[in-house]
Rosetta silent file (secondary structure, phi, psi, omega in degrees, C-alpha in Angstrom):
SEQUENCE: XXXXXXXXXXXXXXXXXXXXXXXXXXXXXXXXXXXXXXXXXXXXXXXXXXXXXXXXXXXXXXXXXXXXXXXXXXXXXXXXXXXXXXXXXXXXXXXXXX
SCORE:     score description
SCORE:     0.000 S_00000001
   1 L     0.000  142.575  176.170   34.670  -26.665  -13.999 S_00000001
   2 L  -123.963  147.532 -162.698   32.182  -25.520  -11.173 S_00000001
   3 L  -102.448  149.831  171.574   28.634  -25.968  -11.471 S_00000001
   4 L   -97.924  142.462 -158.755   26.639  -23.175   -9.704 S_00000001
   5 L   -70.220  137.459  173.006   24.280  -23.676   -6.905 S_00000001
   6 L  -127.407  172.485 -170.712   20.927  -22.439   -8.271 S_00000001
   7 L   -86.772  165.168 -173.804   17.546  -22.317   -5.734 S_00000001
   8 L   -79.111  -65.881 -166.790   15.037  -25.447   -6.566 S_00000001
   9 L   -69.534  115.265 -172.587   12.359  -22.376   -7.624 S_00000001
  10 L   -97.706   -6.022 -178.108   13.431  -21.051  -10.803 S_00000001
  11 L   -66.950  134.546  177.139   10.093  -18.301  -11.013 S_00000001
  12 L   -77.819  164.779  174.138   11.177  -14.531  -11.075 S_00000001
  13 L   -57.749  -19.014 -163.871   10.413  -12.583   -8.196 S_00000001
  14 L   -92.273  -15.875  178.938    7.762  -10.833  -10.413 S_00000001
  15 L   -89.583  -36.946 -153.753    5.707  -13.979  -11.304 S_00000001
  16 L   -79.240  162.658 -151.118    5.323  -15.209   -8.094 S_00000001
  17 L   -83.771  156.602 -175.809    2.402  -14.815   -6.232 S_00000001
  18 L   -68.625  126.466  172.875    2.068  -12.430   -2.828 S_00000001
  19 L   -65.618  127.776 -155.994    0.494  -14.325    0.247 S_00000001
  20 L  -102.879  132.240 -151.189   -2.837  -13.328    0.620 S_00000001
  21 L   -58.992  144.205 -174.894   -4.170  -11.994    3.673 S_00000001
  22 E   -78.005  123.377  165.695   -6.369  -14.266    5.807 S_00000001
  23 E  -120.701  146.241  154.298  -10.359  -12.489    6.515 S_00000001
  24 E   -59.902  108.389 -177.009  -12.750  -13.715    8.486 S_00000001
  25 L   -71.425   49.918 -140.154  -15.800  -15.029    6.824 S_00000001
  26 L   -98.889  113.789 -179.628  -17.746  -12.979    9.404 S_00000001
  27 L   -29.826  127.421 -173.745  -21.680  -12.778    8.279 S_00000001
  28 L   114.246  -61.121  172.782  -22.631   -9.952    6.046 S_00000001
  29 L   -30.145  141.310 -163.447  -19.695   -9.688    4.457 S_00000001
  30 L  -150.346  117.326  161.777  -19.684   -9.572    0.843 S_00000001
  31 L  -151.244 -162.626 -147.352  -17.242  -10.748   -1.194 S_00000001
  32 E  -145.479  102.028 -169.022  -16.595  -12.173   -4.716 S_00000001
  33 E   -61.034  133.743 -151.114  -15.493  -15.702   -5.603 S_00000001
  34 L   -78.602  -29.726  164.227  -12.397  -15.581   -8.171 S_00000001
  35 L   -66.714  -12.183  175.197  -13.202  -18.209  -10.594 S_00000001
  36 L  -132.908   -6.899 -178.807  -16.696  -17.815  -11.149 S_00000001
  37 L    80.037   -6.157  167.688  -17.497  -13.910  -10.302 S_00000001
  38 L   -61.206  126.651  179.745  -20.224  -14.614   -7.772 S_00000001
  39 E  -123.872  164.484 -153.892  -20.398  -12.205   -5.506 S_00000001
  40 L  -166.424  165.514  167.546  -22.444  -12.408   -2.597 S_00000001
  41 E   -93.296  127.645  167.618  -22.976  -11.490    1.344 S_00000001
  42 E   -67.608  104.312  139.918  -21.520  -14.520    3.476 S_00000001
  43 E    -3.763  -79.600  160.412  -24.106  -16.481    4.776 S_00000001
  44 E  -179.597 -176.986 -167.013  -22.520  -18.990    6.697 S_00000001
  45 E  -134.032  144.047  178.161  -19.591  -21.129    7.108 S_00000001
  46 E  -149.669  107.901 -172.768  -19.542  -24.614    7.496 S_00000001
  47 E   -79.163  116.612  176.516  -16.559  -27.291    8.256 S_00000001
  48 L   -86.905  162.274  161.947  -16.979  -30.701    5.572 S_00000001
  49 L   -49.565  -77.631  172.874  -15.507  -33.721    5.113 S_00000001
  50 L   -43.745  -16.015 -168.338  -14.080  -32.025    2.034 S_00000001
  51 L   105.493  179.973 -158.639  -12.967  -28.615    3.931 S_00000001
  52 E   -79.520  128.461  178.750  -14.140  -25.718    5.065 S_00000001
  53 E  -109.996  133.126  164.136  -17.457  -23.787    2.969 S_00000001
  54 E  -105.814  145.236  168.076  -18.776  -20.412    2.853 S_00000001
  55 E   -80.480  150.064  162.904  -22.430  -20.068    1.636 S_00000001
  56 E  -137.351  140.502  162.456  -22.617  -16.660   -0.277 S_00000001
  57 E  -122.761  139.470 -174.595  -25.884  -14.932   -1.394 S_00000001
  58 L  -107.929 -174.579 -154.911  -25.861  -12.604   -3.711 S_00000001
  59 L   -82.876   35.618  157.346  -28.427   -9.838   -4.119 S_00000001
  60 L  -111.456   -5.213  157.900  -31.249  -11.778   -5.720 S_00000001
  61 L   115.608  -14.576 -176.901  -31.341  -13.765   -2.983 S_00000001
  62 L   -57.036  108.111  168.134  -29.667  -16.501   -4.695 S_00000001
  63 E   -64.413  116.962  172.016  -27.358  -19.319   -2.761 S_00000001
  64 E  -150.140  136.756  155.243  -23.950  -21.051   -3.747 S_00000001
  65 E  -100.307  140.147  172.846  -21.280  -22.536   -1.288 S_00000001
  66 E  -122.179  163.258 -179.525  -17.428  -22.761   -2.477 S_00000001
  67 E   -78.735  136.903 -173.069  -14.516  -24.194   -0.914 S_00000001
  68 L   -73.900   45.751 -170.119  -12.903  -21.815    1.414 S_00000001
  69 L   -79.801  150.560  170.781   -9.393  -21.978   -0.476 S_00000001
  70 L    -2.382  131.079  129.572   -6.048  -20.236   -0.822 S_00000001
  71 L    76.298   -1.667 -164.091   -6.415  -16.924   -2.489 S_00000001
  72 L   -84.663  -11.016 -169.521  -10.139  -18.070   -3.761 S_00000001
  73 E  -150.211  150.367  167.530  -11.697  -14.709   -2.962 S_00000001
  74 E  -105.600  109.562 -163.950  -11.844  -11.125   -3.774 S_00000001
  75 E  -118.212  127.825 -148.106  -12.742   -8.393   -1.168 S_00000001
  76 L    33.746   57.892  146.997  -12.798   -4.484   -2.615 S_00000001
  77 L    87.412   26.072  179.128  -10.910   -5.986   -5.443 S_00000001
  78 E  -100.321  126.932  167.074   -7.968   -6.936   -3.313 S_00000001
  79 E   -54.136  141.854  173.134   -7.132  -11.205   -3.120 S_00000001
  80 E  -147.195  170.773  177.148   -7.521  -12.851    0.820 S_00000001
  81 E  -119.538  115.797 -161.736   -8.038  -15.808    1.585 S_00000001
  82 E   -56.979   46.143 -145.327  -11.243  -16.720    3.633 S_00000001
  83 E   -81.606  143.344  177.759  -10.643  -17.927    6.757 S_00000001
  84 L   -70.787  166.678 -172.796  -13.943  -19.124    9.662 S_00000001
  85 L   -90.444  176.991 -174.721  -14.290  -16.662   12.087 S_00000001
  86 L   -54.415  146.439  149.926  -13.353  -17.078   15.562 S_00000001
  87 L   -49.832   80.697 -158.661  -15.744  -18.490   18.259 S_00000001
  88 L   110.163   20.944 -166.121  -17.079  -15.956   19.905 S_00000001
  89 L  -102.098 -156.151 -139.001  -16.829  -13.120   17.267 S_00000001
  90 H   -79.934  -47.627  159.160  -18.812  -10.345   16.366 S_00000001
  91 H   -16.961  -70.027  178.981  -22.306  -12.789   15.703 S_00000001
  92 H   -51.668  -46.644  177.302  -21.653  -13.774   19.242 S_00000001
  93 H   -77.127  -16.366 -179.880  -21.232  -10.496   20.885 S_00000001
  94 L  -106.228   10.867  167.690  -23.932   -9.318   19.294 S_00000001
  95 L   -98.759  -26.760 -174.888  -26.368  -12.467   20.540 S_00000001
  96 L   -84.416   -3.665 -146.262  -24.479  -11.842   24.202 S_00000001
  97 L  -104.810    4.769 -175.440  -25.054   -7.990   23.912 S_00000001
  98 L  -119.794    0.000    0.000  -28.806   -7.915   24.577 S_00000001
C-alpha cells in the first residue's frame, strides 16, 4: 500500500491568513490597534530592548505605546503591519524644506 505525501500545513487555503502589507508609522497617521480598539494619531516610534513601539494618541489627547507586531494594526479598516519609517522620510523633508 502507498502512503500519500501530504504538505506539513494541513489549514485550507481559506483559513489561512493573507500577508499584511507593511506601512510606515509616519507621524500623524492614525490608525487602530487590533486587540484593544485604540485608535490614535502615531506619535512616535521608538526601537526597545523588547522591539520596536509606536506611541498612539487618540483624540482626547490620551497616550498608549504597543508593540509594533505582525498584522497588530488596522488602517481604513484594512490589516498592515506597522513598520518605522525610513530615515530621512517625510518628518525629515519637511525639517530640511525650510
Amino acid at each position: 500500500m502507498r502512503s500519500r505525501s501530504y504538505d506539513s500545513d494541513l489549514t485550507p487555503p481559506w483559513k489561512k491568513q493573507q500577508p499584511a502589507p507593511d506601512v510606515p508609522a509616519d507621524p500623524g497617521l492614525v490608525v487602530e490597534e487590533i486587540t484593544t480598539g485604540f485608535c490614535g494619531a502615531v506619535i512616535r516610534t521608538e526601537k526597545t530592548a523588547g522591539g520596536p513601539t509606536v506611541t498612539l494618541e487618540d483624540r482626547f489627547g490620551k497616550h498608549r505605546v504597543f508593540p509594533m507586531e505582525p498584522r497588530g494594526f488596522l488602517l481604513e479598516g484594512r490589516t498592515v503591519t506597522l513598520v518605522r519609517p525610513a530615515p530621512g522620510g517625510p518628518a525629515a523633508a519637511a525639517a530640511g524644506a525650510g
